[in-house]
mmCIF file of C-alpha atoms and ligand atoms in Angstrom:
data_model
loop_
_atom_site.group_PDB
_atom_site.id
_atom_site.type_symbol
_atom_site.label_atom_id
_atom_site.label_comp_id
_atom_site.label_asym_id
_atom_site.label_seq_id
_atom_site.Cartn_x
_atom_site.Cartn_y
_atom_site.Cartn_z
ATOM 1 C CA UNK Q 26 85.384 83.537 68.613
ATOM 2 C CA UNK Q 27 82.674 85.856 67.201
ATOM 3 C CA UNK Q 28 81.401 84.940 63.741
ATOM 4 C CA UNK Q 29 82.828 88.115 62.181
ATOM 5 C CA UNK Q 30 86.299 87.004 63.244
ATOM 6 C CA UNK Q 31 85.649 83.454 62.032
ATOM 7 C CA UNK Q 32 84.744 84.784 58.579
ATOM 8 C CA UNK Q 33 87.909 86.872 58.551
ATOM 9 C CA UNK Q 34 90.217 83.934 59.313
ATOM 10 C CA UNK Q 35 88.637 81.751 56.624
ATOM 11 C CA UNK Q 36 88.720 84.460 53.949
ATOM 12 C CA UNK Q 37 90.772 83.939 50.793
ATOM 13 C CA UNK Q 38 92.822 87.124 51.363
ATOM 14 C CA UNK Q 39 93.785 86.090 54.877
ATOM 15 C CA UNK Q 40 94.790 82.551 53.850
ATOM 16 C CA UNK Q 41 97.023 83.939 51.117
ATOM 17 C CA UNK Q 42 98.762 86.511 53.345
ATOM 18 C CA UNK Q 43 99.052 83.998 56.169
ATOM 19 C CA UNK Q 44 101.021 81.660 53.887
ATOM 20 C CA UNK Q 45 103.244 84.523 52.688
ATOM 21 C CA UNK Q 46 104.102 85.506 56.275
ATOM 22 C CA UNK Q 47 104.816 81.905 57.321
ATOM 23 C CA UNK Q 48 107.171 81.521 54.337
ATOM 24 C CA UNK Q 49 108.816 84.896 54.971
ATOM 25 C CA UNK Q 50 109.558 83.883 58.591
ATOM 26 C CA UNK Q 51 110.691 80.386 57.568
ATOM 27 C CA UNK Q 52 107.888 78.719 59.562
ATOM 28 C CA UNK Q 53 109.793 79.728 62.716
ATOM 29 C CA UNK Q 54 107.984 81.339 65.646
ATOM 30 C CA UNK Q 55 108.993 84.993 66.097
ATOM 31 C CA UNK Q 56 107.533 85.466 69.586
ATOM 32 C CA UNK Q 57 109.756 83.164 71.722
ATOM 33 C CA UNK Q 58 107.643 82.993 74.889
ATOM 34 C CA UNK Q 59 108.812 80.538 77.541
ATOM 35 C CA UNK Q 60 106.368 77.939 76.199
ATOM 36 C CA UNK Q 61 107.528 78.391 72.585
ATOM 37 C CA UNK Q 62 107.676 75.269 70.391
ATOM 38 C CA UNK Q 63 109.689 77.138 67.676
ATOM 39 C CA UNK Q 64 107.659 75.696 64.789
ATOM 40 C CA UNK Q 65 105.233 78.301 63.479
ATOM 41 C CA UNK Q 66 101.840 77.124 62.282
ATOM 42 C CA UNK Q 67 99.936 80.358 62.917
ATOM 43 C CA UNK Q 68 100.185 84.050 62.145
ATOM 44 C CA UNK Q 69 99.890 86.653 64.895
ATOM 45 C CA UNK Q 70 98.804 90.300 64.670
ATOM 46 C CA UNK Q 71 101.545 92.277 66.462
ATOM 47 C CA UNK Q 72 99.091 95.097 67.209
ATOM 48 C CA UNK Q 73 95.706 93.327 67.659
ATOM 49 C CA UNK Q 74 93.017 94.227 65.123
ATOM 50 C CA UNK Q 75 90.774 95.193 68.075
ATOM 51 C CA UNK Q 76 93.354 97.851 69.026
ATOM 52 C CA UNK Q 77 93.470 99.301 65.527
ATOM 53 C CA UNK Q 78 96.229 97.089 64.107
ATOM 54 C CA UNK Q 79 96.194 96.499 60.339
ATOM 55 C CA UNK Q 80 94.525 93.230 59.371
ATOM 56 C CA UNK Q 81 96.440 92.389 56.222
ATOM 57 C CA UNK Q 82 99.672 94.420 56.467
ATOM 58 C CA UNK Q 83 102.635 91.952 56.541
ATOM 59 C CA UNK Q 84 104.493 94.504 58.743
ATOM 60 C CA UNK Q 85 101.867 93.893 61.438
ATOM 61 C CA UNK Q 86 102.076 90.107 61.065
ATOM 62 C CA UNK Q 87 104.528 87.502 62.264
ATOM 63 C CA UNK Q 88 104.758 83.732 62.295
ATOM 64 C CA UNK Q 89 103.837 82.191 65.612
ATOM 65 C CA UNK Q 90 103.690 78.765 67.205
ATOM 66 C CA UNK Q 91 100.402 77.663 68.739
ATOM 67 C CA UNK Q 92 101.514 78.236 72.352
ATOM 68 C CA UNK Q 93 102.765 81.775 71.806
ATOM 69 C CA UNK Q 94 99.701 82.827 69.829
ATOM 70 C CA UNK Q 95 97.277 81.358 72.398
ATOM 71 C CA UNK Q 96 99.084 83.127 75.230
ATOM 72 C CA UNK Q 97 98.624 86.444 73.480
ATOM 73 C CA UNK Q 98 94.933 85.881 72.752
ATOM 74 C CA UNK Q 99 94.233 84.979 76.400
ATOM 75 C CA UNK Q 100 95.928 88.149 77.604
ATOM 76 C CA UNK Q 101 94.201 90.496 75.215
ATOM 77 C CA UNK Q 102 90.691 89.017 75.407
ATOM 78 C CA UNK Q 103 89.371 89.153 78.985
ATOM 79 C CA UNK Q 104 90.680 92.523 80.071
ATOM 80 C CA UNK Q 105 90.858 94.494 76.845
ATOM 81 C CA UNK Q 106 88.139 96.836 78.161
ATOM 82 C CA UNK Q 107 90.516 98.195 80.820
ATOM 83 C CA UNK Q 108 92.663 99.912 78.224
ATOM 84 C CA UNK Q 109 90.047 100.011 75.451
ATOM 85 C CA UNK Q 110 88.567 103.164 73.910
ATOM 86 C CA UNK Q 111 85.239 102.836 75.767
ATOM 87 C CA UNK Q 112 84.705 104.356 79.207
ATOM 88 C CA UNK Q 113 82.274 102.055 81.044
ATOM 89 C CA UNK Q 114 80.064 103.344 83.842
ATOM 90 C CA UNK Q 115 78.216 100.754 85.908
ATOM 91 C CA UNK Q 116 74.894 101.934 87.301
ATOM 92 C CA UNK Q 117 73.837 99.819 90.263
ATOM 93 C CA UNK Q 118 70.713 99.955 92.377
ATOM 94 C CA UNK Q 119 67.533 98.098 93.277
ATOM 95 C CA UNK Q 120 64.638 97.844 90.810
ATOM 96 C CA UNK Q 121 62.626 101.104 90.633
ATOM 97 C CA UNK Q 122 65.516 103.180 92.043
ATOM 98 C CA UNK Q 123 65.707 105.460 88.997
ATOM 99 C CA UNK Q 124 68.754 103.960 87.239
ATOM 100 C CA UNK Q 125 67.259 104.510 83.810
ATOM 101 C CA UNK Q 126 66.329 108.129 84.617
ATOM 102 C CA UNK Q 127 69.884 108.748 85.797
ATOM 103 C CA UNK Q 128 71.349 107.403 82.555
ATOM 104 C CA UNK Q 129 68.862 109.319 80.382
ATOM 105 C CA UNK Q 130 69.956 112.518 82.137
ATOM 106 C CA UNK Q 131 73.698 111.860 81.811
ATOM 107 C CA UNK Q 132 74.195 109.899 78.584
ATOM 108 C CA UNK Q 133 75.127 111.631 75.352
ATOM 109 C CA UNK Q 134 74.105 110.764 71.799
ATOM 110 C CA UNK Q 135 76.125 107.779 70.599
ATOM 111 C CA UNK Q 136 76.615 106.300 74.088
ATOM 112 C CA UNK Q 137 76.025 102.567 74.377
ATOM 113 C CA UNK Q 138 73.369 101.779 76.989
ATOM 114 C CA UNK Q 139 73.172 98.151 78.141
ATOM 115 C CA UNK Q 140 69.826 97.873 79.891
ATOM 116 C CA UNK Q 141 68.036 94.550 80.431
ATOM 117 C CA UNK Q 142 64.643 96.286 80.514
ATOM 118 C CA UNK Q 143 65.222 98.077 77.211
ATOM 119 C CA UNK Q 144 66.387 94.864 75.515
ATOM 120 C CA UNK Q 145 63.356 93.032 76.940
ATOM 121 C CA UNK Q 146 61.017 95.684 75.560
ATOM 122 C CA UNK Q 147 62.642 95.566 72.125
ATOM 123 C CA UNK Q 148 62.236 91.761 72.060
ATOM 124 C CA UNK Q 149 58.549 91.991 72.887
ATOM 125 C CA UNK Q 150 58.652 91.159 76.600
ATOM 126 C CA UNK Q 151 57.239 93.089 79.546
ATOM 127 C CA UNK Q 152 60.437 94.023 81.414
ATOM 128 C CA UNK Q 153 58.630 94.391 84.742
ATOM 129 C CA UNK Q 154 57.395 90.819 84.673
ATOM 130 C CA UNK Q 155 60.145 88.816 86.356
ATOM 131 C CA UNK Q 156 61.059 85.321 85.196
ATOM 132 C CA UNK Q 157 59.152 85.395 81.908
ATOM 133 C CA UNK Q 158 59.654 82.953 79.043
ATOM 134 C CA UNK Q 159 61.782 85.351 77.000
ATOM 135 C CA UNK Q 160 64.386 85.668 79.751
ATOM 136 C CA UNK Q 161 66.946 83.351 78.038
ATOM 137 C CA UNK Q 162 66.722 85.327 74.786
ATOM 138 C CA UNK Q 163 66.987 88.682 76.562
ATOM 139 C CA UNK Q 164 69.943 87.448 78.589
ATOM 140 C CA UNK Q 165 71.702 86.086 75.500
ATOM 141 C CA UNK Q 166 71.362 89.439 73.713
ATOM 142 C CA UNK Q 167 72.672 91.293 76.754
ATOM 143 C CA UNK Q 168 75.584 88.894 77.236
ATOM 144 C CA UNK Q 169 76.600 89.280 73.595
ATOM 145 C CA UNK Q 170 76.909 93.056 74.060
ATOM 146 C CA UNK Q 171 78.709 92.638 77.397
ATOM 147 C CA UNK Q 172 81.206 90.281 75.747
ATOM 148 C CA UNK Q 173 81.938 92.909 73.109
ATOM 149 C CA UNK Q 174 82.377 95.519 75.828
ATOM 150 C CA UNK Q 175 84.846 93.295 77.714
ATOM 151 C CA UNK Q 176 86.885 92.948 74.563
ATOM 152 C CA UNK Q 177 86.822 96.680 73.901
ATOM 153 C CA UNK Q 178 85.187 96.050 70.536
ATOM 154 C CA UNK Q 179 82.037 98.178 70.602
ATOM 155 C CA UNK Q 180 83.606 101.341 69.196
ATOM 156 C CA UNK Q 181 81.550 103.487 71.572
ATOM 157 C CA UNK Q 182 83.243 106.317 73.477
ATOM 158 C CA UNK Q 183 81.064 105.751 76.526
ATOM 159 C CA UNK Q 184 78.999 102.821 77.702
ATOM 160 C CA UNK Q 185 76.551 102.448 80.574
ATOM 161 C CA UNK Q 186 75.667 99.116 82.158
ATOM 162 C CA UNK Q 187 72.511 99.165 84.263
ATOM 163 C CA UNK Q 188 72.127 96.380 86.791
ATOM 164 C CA UNK Q 189 69.765 95.546 89.640
ATOM 165 C CA UNK Q 190 72.092 92.751 90.704
ATOM 166 C CA UNK Q 191 73.360 93.588 94.216
ATOM 167 C CA UNK Q 192 76.749 92.125 93.258
ATOM 168 C CA UNK Q 193 76.962 93.902 89.904
ATOM 169 C CA UNK Q 194 80.281 95.524 90.822
ATOM 170 C CA UNK Q 195 81.803 92.052 91.108
ATOM 171 C CA UNK Q 196 80.329 90.772 87.855
ATOM 172 C CA UNK Q 197 80.662 93.518 85.282
ATOM 173 C CA UNK Q 198 83.564 95.499 83.841
ATOM 174 C CA UNK Q 199 83.565 99.212 84.694
ATOM 175 C CA UNK Q 200 85.780 102.266 85.022
ATOM 176 C CA UNK Q 201 83.409 104.068 87.347
ATOM 177 C CA UNK Q 202 80.456 102.876 89.364
ATOM 178 C CA UNK Q 203 77.437 104.840 90.529
ATOM 179 C CA UNK Q 204 74.904 103.457 92.980
ATOM 180 C CA UNK Q 205 71.456 104.931 92.496
ATOM 181 C CA UNK Q 206 69.748 104.260 95.799
ATOM 182 C CA UNK Q 207 67.147 106.677 97.146
ATOM 183 C CA UNK Q 208 66.432 104.339 100.075
ATOM 184 C CA UNK Q 209 64.070 101.383 100.429
ATOM 185 C CA UNK Q 210 61.017 103.476 101.413
ATOM 186 C CA UNK Q 211 61.273 105.623 98.290
ATOM 187 C CA UNK Q 212 61.952 102.610 96.053
ATOM 188 C CA UNK Q 213 58.942 100.699 97.402
ATOM 189 C CA UNK Q 214 56.817 103.819 96.923
ATOM 190 C CA UNK Q 215 58.042 104.144 93.302
ATOM 191 C CA UNK Q 216 57.162 100.486 92.654
ATOM 192 C CA UNK Q 217 53.755 100.808 94.313
ATOM 193 C CA UNK Q 218 52.865 103.936 92.317
ATOM 194 C CA UNK Q 219 53.910 102.212 89.084
ATOM 195 C CA UNK Q 220 51.725 99.216 89.977
ATOM 196 C CA UNK Q 221 54.570 96.710 89.896
ATOM 197 C CA UNK Q 222 53.720 93.049 90.638
ATOM 198 C CA UNK Q 223 54.526 91.166 93.835
ATOM 199 C CA UNK Q 224 57.682 89.437 92.530
ATOM 200 C CA UNK Q 225 59.063 92.860 91.553
ATOM 201 C CA UNK Q 226 58.623 94.028 95.160
ATOM 202 C CA UNK Q 227 60.342 90.815 96.270
ATOM 203 C CA UNK Q 228 63.307 91.667 94.020
ATOM 204 C CA UNK Q 229 63.579 95.064 95.722
ATOM 205 C CA UNK Q 230 63.601 93.470 99.175
ATOM 206 C CA UNK Q 231 66.201 90.935 98.054
ATOM 207 C CA UNK Q 232 68.477 93.744 96.817
ATOM 208 C CA UNK Q 233 68.447 95.455 100.214
ATOM 209 C CA UNK Q 234 68.891 92.156 102.033
ATOM 210 C CA UNK Q 235 71.899 91.324 99.874
ATOM 211 C CA UNK Q 236 73.435 94.756 100.333
ATOM 212 C CA UNK Q 237 72.656 94.693 104.077
ATOM 213 C CA UNK Q 238 73.363 98.349 104.661
ATOM 214 C CA UNK Q 239 73.024 101.077 102.048
ATOM 215 C CA UNK Q 240 76.375 101.894 100.418
ATOM 216 C CA UNK Q 241 78.020 105.099 101.555
ATOM 217 C CA UNK Q 242 81.277 105.065 99.586
ATOM 218 C CA UNK Q 243 82.479 108.150 97.760
ATOM 219 C CA UNK Q 244 81.226 107.077 94.344
ATOM 220 C CA UNK Q 245 77.639 106.456 95.415
ATOM 221 C CA UNK Q 246 74.877 109.011 95.204
ATOM 222 C CA UNK Q 247 71.623 108.890 97.026
ATOM 223 C CA UNK Q 248 68.828 110.285 94.971
HETATM 224 ZN ZN1 ZN N 323 106.469 80.392 69.862
#
């Protein structure tokens, strides 16, 4: 549970309204799932706050047993992005393919851009140095944003996730996916011209090994 939510549930206002709703509903669960225990000890938001439901309006609240409330949280948490307000585009491709250039050319002001390299730079690391000491911190920052995206909580209209992971389309949420892959010769040339270190070149080779053949599905673009 994110700390913002934790603060909310321990607030004085919430505790007061929670008690009112439990008393109104006679401490009886109003959800009646097949695992219902009948005895309400919790209060459930009928329309989740993350979907715009009112936090404190008793009309949006009902008494719930632990089982029914947990079942609802599990359903709404992991896949909220699928129906959330944010359209997520996943940008895949090897290092030095031009993913960042693609996003800069297509993103609009206010778009959320989740880019490991940009986070690394903002935290003081050289993004082109693989396996540096700040990696855990950079990863933690990125994962925190990705978690918010999965829950549909960022408030952005559009989000872009950039990833050089060859299996990114199996790891990240997205509504559309674009593979930026100008071909291994061009990518190696880009890396060489930018003076990238040896382990960066290795990462490029690993991407192509993992992908085996370049993708040629309808959503991919080669440039
Ligand atoms: Zn119940």
